[in-house]
Coordinates of C-alpha atoms in Angstrom, one line a residue:
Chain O
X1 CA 6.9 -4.8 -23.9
X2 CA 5.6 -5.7 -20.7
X3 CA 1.9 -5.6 -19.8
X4 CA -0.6 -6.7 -16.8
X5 CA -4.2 -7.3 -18.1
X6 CA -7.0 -7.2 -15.3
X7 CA -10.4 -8.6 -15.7
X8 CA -13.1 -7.4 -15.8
X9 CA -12.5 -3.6 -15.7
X10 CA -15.6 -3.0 -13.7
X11 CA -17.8 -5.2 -11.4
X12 CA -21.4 -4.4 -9.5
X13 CA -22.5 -7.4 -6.8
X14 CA -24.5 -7.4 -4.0
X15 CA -23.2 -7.8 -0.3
X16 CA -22.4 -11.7 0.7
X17 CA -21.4 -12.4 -3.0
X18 CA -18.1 -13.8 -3.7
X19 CA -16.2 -12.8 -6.9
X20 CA -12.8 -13.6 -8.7
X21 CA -11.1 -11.1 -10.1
X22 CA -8.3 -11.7 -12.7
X23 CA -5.0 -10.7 -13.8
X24 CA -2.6 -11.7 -16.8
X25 CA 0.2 -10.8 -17.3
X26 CA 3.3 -10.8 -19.9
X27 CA 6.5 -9.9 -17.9
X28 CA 10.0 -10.8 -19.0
X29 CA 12.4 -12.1 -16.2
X30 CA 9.1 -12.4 -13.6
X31 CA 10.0 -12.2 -10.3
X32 CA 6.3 -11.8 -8.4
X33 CA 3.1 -10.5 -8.7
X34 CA 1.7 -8.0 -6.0
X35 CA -2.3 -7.4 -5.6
X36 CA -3.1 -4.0 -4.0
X37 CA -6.4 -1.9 -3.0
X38 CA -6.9 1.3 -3.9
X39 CA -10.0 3.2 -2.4
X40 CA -9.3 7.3 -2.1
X41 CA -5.9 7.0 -2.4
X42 CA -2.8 5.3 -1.8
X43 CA -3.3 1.8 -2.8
X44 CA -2.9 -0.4 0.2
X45 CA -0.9 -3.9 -0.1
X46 CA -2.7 -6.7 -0.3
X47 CA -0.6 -9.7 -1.3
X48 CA 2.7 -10.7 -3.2
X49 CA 2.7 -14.1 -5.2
X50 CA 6.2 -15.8 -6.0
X51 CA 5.0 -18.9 -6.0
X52 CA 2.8 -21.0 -8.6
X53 CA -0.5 -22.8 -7.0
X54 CA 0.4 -21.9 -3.3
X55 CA -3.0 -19.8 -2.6
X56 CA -2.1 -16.5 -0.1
X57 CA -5.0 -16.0 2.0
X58 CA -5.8 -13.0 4.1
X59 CA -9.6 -13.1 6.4
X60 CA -12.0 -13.4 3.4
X61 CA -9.3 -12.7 0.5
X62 CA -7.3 -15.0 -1.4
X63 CA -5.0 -14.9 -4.3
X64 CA -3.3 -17.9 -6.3
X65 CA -0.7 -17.2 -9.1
X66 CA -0.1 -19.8 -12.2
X67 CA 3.3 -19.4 -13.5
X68 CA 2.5 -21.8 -16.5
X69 CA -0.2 -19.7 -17.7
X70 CA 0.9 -16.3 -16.6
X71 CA -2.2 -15.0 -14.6
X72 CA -3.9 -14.9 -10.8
X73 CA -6.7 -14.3 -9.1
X74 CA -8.0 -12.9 -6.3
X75 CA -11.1 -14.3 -5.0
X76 CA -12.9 -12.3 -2.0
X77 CA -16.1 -14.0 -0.3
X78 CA -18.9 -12.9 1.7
X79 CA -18.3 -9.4 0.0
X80 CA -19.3 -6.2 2.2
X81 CA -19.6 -2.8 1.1
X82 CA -16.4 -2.0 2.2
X83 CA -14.5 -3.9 -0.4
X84 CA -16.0 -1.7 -3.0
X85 CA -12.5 -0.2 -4.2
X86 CA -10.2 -0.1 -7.4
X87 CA -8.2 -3.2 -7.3
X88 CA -4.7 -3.2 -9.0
X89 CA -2.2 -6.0 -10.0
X90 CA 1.2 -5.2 -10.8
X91 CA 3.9 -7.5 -11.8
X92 CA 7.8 -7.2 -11.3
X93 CA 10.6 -8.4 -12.7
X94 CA 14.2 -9.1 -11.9
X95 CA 15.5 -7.0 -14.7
X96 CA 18.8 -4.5 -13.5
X97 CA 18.1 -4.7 -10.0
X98 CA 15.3 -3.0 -9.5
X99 CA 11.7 -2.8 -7.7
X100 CA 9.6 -1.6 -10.8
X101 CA 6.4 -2.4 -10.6
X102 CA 4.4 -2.6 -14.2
X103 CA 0.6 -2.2 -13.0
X104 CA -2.4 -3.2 -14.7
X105 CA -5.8 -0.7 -15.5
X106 CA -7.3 -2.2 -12.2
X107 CA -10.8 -3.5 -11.6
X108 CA -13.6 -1.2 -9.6
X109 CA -15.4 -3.3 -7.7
X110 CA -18.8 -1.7 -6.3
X111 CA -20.5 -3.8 -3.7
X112 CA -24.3 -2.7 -3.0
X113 CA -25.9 -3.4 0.0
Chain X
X1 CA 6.7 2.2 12.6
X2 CA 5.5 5.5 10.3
X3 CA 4.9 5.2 6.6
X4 CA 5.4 6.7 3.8
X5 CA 4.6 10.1 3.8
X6 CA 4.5 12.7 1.0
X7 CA 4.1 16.3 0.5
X8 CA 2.4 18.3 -0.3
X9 CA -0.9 16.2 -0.3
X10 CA -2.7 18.9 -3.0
X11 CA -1.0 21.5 -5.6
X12 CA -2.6 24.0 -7.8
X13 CA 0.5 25.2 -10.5
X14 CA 0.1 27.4 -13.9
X15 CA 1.6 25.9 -17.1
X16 CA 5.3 26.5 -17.6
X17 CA 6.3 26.1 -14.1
X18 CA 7.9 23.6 -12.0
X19 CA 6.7 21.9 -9.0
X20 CA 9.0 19.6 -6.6
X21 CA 7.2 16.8 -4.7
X22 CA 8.5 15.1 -1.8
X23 CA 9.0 11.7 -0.3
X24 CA 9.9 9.9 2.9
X25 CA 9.9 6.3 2.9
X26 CA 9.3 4.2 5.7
X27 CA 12.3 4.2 8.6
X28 CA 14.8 1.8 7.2
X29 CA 13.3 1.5 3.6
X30 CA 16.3 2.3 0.9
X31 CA 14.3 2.1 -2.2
X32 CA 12.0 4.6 -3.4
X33 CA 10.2 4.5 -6.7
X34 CA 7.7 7.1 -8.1
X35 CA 4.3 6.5 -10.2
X36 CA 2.1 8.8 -11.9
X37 CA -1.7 7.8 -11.8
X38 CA -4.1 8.8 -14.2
X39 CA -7.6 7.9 -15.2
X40 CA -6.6 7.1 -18.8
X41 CA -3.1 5.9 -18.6
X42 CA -3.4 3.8 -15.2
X43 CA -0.4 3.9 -12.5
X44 CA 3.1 4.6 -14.5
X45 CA 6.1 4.0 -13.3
X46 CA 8.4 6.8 -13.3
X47 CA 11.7 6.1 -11.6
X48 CA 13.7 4.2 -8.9
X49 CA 15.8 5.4 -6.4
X50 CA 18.3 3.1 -4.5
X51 CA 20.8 4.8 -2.0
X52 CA 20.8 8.2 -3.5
X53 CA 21.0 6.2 -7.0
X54 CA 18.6 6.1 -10.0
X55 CA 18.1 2.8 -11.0
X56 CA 15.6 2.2 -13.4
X57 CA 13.7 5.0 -15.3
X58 CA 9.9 4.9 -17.0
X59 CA 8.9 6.4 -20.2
X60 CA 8.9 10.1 -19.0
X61 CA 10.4 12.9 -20.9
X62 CA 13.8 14.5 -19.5
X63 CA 11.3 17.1 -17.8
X64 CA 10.6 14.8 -15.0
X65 CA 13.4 13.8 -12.9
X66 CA 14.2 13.0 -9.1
X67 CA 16.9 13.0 -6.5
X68 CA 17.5 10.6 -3.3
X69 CA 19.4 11.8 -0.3
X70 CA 21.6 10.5 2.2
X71 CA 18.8 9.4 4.7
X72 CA 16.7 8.2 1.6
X73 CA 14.2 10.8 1.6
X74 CA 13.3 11.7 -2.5
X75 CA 12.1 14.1 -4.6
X76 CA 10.6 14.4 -7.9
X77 CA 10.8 17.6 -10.1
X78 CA 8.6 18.5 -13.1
X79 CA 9.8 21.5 -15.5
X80 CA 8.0 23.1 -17.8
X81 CA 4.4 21.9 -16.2
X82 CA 2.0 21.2 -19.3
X83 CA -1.8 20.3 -18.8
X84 CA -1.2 16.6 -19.2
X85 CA 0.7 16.6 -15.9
X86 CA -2.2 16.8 -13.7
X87 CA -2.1 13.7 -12.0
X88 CA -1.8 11.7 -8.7
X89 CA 1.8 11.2 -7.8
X90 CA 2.6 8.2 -5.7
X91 CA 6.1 7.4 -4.2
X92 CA 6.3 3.7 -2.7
X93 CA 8.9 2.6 -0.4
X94 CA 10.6 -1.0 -0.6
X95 CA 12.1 -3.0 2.3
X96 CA 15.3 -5.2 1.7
X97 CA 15.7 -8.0 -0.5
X98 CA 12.3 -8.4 -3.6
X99 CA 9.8 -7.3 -0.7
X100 CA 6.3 -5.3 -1.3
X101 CA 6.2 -1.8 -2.2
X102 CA 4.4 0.4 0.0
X103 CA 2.3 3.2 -0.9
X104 CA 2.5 7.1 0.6
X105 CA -1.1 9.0 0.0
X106 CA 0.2 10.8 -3.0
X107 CA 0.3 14.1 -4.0
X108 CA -2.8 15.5 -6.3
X109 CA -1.1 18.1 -8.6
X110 CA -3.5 19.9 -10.4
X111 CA -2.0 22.4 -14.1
X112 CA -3.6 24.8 -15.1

C-alpha cells in the first residue's frame, strides 16, 4: 500500500532558526512529490519535485527530492512566526491516469518569537 | 484568475441525512479530486473527477459519491451522514498535463 511518512510530527523553534523537515515516502509508479502549507485551511502549494537532487527554492524555502532513497526535505531559514503552520507532503503516482495525491500526517511547525 | 472555490464554507447536519457539497475549480482546470481531512486519519483521498468522469476512487464506502459537469464544476454527496463524517472537505483542482493540485478553503461539515 502506498504511504508518505513526515518527520517529525511536531516541531517548536525560535524565530531566525532554520529547520528541515522530512518526508518518505513508498509510492508505486512515482511520478512527483508536492510540499504544501496548511495554516487555517486550505493548504496552499508550495513546491512539486520530479526530479532527484535538483533543489526547488522559493525566498527562504527549499526542497530537494532523492529518488534513490525515496524521501525530501524541505529546509526553511531565518524562520518567522508566520511559517508556524501544518506542513504536508503528498506523493503521486502515474497509476490509471490520474492526479491522486497520497498525503502524509504533516508536520506542525510552531515558531515563537 | 479565481480559484477554487467551495460551498458551503460551514454545515451543521443530524445523523441519517445527506449533505451535497460543491466545487468549482479554477477557469480552465478539468480535473477535480476531493479529500476528507481529519485530525486522526490525515488528508484522504476520496475521488477524481476528469471531464465529467470518475477516475480513480479512495477507500470510501458507496455512501460517498460525486458527480462532474459539463463546465467541470463537482459535487460530492454523503448519504446516510454518521458521526464519523465530521470533517474538512477539500476539493483541489488540477491544470493540464501532471501539474500541482490546488486547494479550495474546504467545507467544515459538522454531524450530529
Amino acid at each position: 500500500e502506498d504511504k508518505v511518512v513526515q518527520s517529525p510530527l511536531s516541531l517548536v523553534v525560535h524565530e531566525g532558526d532554520t529547520v528541515t523537515l522530512n518526508c518518505s515516502y513508498e509510492v508505486t509508479n512515482f511520478r512527483s512529490l508536492l510540499w504544501y502549507k496548511q495554516e487555517k485551511k486550505a493548504p496552499t502549494f508550495l513546491f512539486m519535485l520530479t526530479s532527484s537532487g535538483i533543489e526547488k527554492k522559493s525566498g527562504r524555502l527549499s526542497s530537494i527530492l532523492d529518488k534513490k532513497e525515496l524521501f525530501s526535505i524541505l529546509n526553511i531559514t531565518a524562520t518567522q512566526t508566520g511559517d508556524s503552520a501544518i506542513y504536508l507532503c503528498a506523493g503521486s503516482n502515474y497509476g490509471g491516469a490520474t492526479n491522486k495525491l497520497i498525503f502524509g500526517t504533516g508536520t506542525l511547525l510552531a515558531v515563537q518569537p | 484568475k479565481a480559484g477554487v472555490t467551495q460551498t458551503p464554507r460551514y454545515l451543521i447536519k443530524t445523523r441519517g441525512q445527506q449533505v451535497t457539497l460543491s466545487c468549482s475549480p479554477i477557469s480552465g482546470h478539468r480535473s477535480v479530486s476531493w479529500y476528507q481531512q481529519t485530525p486522526g486519519q490525515g488528508l484522504q483521498f476520496l475521488f477524481e473527477y476528469f471531464s465529467e468522469t470518475q477516475r480513480n476512487k479512495g477507500n470510501f464506502p458507496g455512501r460517498f459519491s460525486g458527480r462532474q459537469f459539463s463546465n467541470s464544476r463537482s459535487e460530492m454527496n454523503v448519504s446516510t451522514l454518521e458521526l464519523g463524517d465530521s470533517a474538512l472537505y477539500l476539493c483541489a483542482s488540477t491544470g493540464t498535463g501532471w501539474s500541482e493540485q490546488y486547494f479550495g478553503p474546504g467545507t467544515r461539515l459538522t454531524v450530529t
